XYZ file of C-alpha atoms in Angstrom:
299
model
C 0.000 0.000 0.000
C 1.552 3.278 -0.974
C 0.480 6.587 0.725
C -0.524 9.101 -1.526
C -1.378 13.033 -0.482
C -3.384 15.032 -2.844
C -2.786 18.281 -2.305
C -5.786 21.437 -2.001
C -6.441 24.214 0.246
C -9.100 25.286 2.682
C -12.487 25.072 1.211
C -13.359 29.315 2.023
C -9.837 29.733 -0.148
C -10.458 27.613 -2.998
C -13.127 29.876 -4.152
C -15.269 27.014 -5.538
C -15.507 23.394 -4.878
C -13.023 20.838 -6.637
C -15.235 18.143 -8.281
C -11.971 16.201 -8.773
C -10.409 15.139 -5.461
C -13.152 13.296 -4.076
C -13.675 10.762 -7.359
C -9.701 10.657 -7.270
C -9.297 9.806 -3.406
C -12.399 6.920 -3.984
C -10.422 5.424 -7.048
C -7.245 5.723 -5.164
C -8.776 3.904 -2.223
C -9.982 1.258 -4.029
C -7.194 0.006 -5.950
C -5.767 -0.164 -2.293
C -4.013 3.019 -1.712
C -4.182 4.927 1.497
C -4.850 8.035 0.081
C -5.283 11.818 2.070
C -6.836 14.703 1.306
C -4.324 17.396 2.367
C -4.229 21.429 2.862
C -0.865 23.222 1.779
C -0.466 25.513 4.083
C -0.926 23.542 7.217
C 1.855 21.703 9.029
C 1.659 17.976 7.620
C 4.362 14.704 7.502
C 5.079 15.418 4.150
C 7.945 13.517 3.885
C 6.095 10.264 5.032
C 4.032 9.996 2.114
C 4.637 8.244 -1.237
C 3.839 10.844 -3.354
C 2.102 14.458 -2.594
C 0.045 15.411 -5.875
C -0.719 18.947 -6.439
C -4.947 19.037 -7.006
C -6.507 22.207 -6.516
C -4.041 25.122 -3.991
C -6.117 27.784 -5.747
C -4.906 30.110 -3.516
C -1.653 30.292 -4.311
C -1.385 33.277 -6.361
C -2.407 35.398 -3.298
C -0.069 33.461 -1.248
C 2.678 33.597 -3.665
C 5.897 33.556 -1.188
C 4.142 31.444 1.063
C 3.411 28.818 -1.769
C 6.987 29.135 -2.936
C 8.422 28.644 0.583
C 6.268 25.146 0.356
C 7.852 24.291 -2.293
C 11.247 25.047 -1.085
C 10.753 23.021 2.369
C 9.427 20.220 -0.039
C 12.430 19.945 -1.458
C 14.769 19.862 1.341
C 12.430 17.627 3.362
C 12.950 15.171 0.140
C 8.996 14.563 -0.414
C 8.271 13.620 -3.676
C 5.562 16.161 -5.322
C 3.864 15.537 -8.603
C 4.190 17.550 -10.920
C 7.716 18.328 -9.285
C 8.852 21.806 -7.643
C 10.883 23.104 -10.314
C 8.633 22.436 -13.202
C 5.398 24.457 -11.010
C 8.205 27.433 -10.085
C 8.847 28.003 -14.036
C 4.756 27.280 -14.787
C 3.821 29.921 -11.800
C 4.595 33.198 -14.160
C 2.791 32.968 -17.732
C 6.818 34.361 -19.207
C 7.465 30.718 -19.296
C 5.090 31.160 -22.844
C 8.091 32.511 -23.826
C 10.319 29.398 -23.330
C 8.001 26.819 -25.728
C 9.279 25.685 -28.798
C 7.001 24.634 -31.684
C 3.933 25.857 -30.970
C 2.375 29.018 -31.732
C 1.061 30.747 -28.918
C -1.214 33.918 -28.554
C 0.923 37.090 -28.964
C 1.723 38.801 -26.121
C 3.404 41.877 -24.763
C 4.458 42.132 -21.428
C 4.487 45.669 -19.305
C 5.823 46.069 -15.979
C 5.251 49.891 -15.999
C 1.412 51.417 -16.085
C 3.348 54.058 -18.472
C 4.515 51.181 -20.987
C 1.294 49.442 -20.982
C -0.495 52.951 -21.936
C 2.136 53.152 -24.730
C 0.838 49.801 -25.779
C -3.366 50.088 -25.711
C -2.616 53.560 -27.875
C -0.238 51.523 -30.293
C -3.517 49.104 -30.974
C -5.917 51.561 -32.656
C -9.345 50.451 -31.800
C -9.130 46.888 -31.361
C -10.287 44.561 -28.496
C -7.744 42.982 -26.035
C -7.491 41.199 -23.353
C -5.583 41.983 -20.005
C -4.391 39.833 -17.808
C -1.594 39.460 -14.424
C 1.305 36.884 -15.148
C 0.536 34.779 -11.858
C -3.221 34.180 -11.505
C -5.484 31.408 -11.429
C -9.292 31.408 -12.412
C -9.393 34.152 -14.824
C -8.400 36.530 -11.920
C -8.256 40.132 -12.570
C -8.640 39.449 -16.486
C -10.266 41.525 -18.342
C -11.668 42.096 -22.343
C -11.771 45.463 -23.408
C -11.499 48.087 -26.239
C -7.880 49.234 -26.183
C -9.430 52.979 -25.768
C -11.463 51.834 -22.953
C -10.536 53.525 -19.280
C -10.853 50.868 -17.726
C -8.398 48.624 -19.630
C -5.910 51.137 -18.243
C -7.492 50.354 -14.687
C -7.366 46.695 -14.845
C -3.445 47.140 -15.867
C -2.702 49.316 -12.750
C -4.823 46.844 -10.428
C -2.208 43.959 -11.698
C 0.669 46.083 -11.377
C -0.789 46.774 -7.402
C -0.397 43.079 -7.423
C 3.170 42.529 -7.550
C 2.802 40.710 -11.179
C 3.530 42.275 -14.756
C 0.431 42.490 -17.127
C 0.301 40.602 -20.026
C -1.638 42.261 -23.160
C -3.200 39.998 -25.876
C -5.108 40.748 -28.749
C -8.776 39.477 -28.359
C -9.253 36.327 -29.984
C -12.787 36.332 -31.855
C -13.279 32.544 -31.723
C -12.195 32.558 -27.208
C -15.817 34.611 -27.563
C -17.619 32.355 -29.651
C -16.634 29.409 -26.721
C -14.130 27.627 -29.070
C -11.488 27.205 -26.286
C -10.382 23.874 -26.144
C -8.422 21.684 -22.969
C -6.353 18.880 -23.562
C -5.944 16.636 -20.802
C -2.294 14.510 -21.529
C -1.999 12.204 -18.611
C 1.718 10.209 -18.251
C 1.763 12.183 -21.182
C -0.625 10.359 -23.430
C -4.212 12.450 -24.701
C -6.971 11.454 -21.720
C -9.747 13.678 -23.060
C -10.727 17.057 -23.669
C -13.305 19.517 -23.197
C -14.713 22.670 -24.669
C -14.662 25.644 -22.573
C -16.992 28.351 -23.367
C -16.726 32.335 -23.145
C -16.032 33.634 -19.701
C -15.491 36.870 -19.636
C -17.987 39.894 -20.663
C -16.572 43.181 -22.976
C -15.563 46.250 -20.828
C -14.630 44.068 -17.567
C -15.715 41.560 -15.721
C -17.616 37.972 -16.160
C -20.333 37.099 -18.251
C -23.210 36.649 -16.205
C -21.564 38.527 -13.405
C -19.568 35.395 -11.866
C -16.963 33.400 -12.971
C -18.497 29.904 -14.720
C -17.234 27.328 -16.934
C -19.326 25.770 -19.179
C -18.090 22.883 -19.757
C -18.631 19.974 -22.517
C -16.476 16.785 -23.697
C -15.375 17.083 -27.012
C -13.342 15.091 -29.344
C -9.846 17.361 -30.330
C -8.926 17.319 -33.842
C -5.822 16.441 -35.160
C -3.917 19.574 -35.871
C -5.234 20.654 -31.607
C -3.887 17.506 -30.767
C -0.577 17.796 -32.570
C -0.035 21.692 -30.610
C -1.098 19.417 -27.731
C 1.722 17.324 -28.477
C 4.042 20.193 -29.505
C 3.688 22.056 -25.942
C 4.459 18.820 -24.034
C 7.724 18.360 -26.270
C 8.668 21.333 -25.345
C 8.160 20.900 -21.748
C 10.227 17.778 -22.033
C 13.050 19.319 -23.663
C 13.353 22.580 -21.608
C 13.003 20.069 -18.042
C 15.907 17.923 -19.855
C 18.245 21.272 -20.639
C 17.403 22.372 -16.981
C 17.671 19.248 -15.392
C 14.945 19.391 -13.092
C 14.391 15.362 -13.178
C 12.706 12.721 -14.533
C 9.130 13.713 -12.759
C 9.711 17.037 -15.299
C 10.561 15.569 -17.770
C 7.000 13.421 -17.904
C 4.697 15.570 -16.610
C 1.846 13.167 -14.377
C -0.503 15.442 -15.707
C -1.146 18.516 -18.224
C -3.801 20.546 -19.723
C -3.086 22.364 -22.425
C -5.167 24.901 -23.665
C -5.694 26.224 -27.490
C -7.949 28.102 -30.013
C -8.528 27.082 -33.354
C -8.044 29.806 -35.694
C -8.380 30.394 -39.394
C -4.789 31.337 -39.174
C -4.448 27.939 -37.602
C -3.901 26.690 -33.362
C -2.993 28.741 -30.812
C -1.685 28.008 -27.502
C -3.304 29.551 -24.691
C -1.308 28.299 -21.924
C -0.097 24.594 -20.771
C -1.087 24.296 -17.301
C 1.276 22.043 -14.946
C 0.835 22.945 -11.632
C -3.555 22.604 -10.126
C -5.802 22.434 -13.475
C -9.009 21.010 -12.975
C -9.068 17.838 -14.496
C -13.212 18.125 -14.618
C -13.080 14.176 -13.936
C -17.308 14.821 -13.107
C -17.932 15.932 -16.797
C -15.475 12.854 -18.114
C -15.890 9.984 -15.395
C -14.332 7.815 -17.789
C -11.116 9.349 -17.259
C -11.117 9.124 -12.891
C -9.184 5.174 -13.258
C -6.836 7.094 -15.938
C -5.600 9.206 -13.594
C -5.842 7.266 -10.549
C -3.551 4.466 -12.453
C -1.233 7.186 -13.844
C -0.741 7.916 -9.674
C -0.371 4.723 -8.362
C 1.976 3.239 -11.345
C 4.221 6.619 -10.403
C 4.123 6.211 -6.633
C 4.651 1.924 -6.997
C 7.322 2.235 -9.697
């Protein structure tokens, strides 16, 4: 029997519930693991356990030292955390977009000043964007705007308040029409994947007034599968060149999120450290990931 602790946070942090650790912990339990349900931030025997996999610490990006000081004490306590510490330091800032090979991912410009990120919106004419920090979770202080809008300008001094640099996209007409796609590449084969739709409402703020995922299965095609591919390649190769270990090198679990375009896939991001793995709206994939777990923590 191999102890495995699946890592989350306090349920008033998490912000909503995680429909994935409870399924997981069952499966766990019944292919004979003894299998906890751990918070982050409290004092725990980490050491002790098999294997600690990160689940759902959505609170991290407002406990962004403290998080990082976990992940430190991890490391010198020798606990074995999946994904591994120095893959989820690199994943924690969206620069590491900058680091992927082969793939194509949405354009970005990054401002650490409000002044350069005014420079920027006037640079765009009159088209839409999209603001967002470059540590966040849960499309926190994101926003879709016209560039000439006062209150993209707002949004960028809120993230620079922060501590983060703002990232500045160009809106992305088909992330509107719901075409967002997540590719779920367990022990780095293709699991499943689900359609996300729009999220967040022109001139600020949610659609609806809340943040909600609408969620569907949906079978990728080929060329979102192959930037699928691409992004975990690249993963591969920078953990190799960096030598952060064989845990980094294959990933237990990624989502990797794209747009198809007529100008072809884009990358959104390639999530490595707590994406939901929305095991209620795919059940099928709950002994996936549960055997992906136990062949790591018995092999």
């Amino acid at each position: 029997m191999a102890r495995i602790g699946l890592i989350t946070t306090d349920p008033a942090a998490r912000g909503h519930e995680d429909g994935d650790i409870e399924p997981l912990r069952r499966a766990l339990a019944e292919r004979g693991e003894d299998c906890d349900i751990l918070v982050w931030h409290e004092e725990q025997p980490w050491a002790q356990y098999d294997a600690l996999v990160l689940r759902s610490p959505w609170d991290y990006p407002a406990r962004l030292p403290d998080f990082r000081g976990w992940l430190d004490r991890l490391e010198e306590s020798g606990a074995r955390l999946l994904n591994p510490p120095p893959l989820v330091r690199w994943n924690l800032d969206k620069r590491y977009l900058e680091d992927l090979r082969g793939i194509t991912v949405i354009p970005t410009v990054y401002c650490d000043e409000l002044s350069g990120a005014a420079e920027e919106l006037a640079a765009r004419g009159s088209a839409a964007v999209v603001l967002k920090p470059t540590v966040s979770g849960g499309s926190r202080s994101t926003g879709l705007f016209q560039d000439d809008d006062p209150a993209a300008l707002a949004l960028a001094r809120e993230i620079l308040r922060g501590g983060t640099e703002i990232m500045i996209q160009p809106a992305i007409p088909e992330l509107a029409a719901g075409a967002e796609r997540g590719l779920f590449l367990i022990d780095g084969e293709l699991s499943h994947a689900i359609s996300k739709g729009a999220i967040l409402q022109p001139g600020g703020g949610y659609l609806g007034g809340t943040y909600t995922e609408a969620i569907a299965p949906v079978e990728p095609s080929g060329a979102e599968r192959e930037c699928a591919a691409a992004a975990l390649a690249s993963v591969r190769a920078l953990s190799r060149e960096r030598g952060w270990g064989a845990d980094a090198e294959e990933p237990l679990y990624a989502r990797i999120d794209v747009v198809s375009t007529p100008a072809g896939v884009l990358l959104i991001e390639a999530e490595l450290i707590e994406p939901s793995l929305f095991l209620q709206e795919v059940p099928s994939a709950i002994g996936r990931v549960a055997d992906a777990i136990q062949r790591r923590t018995r092999g």
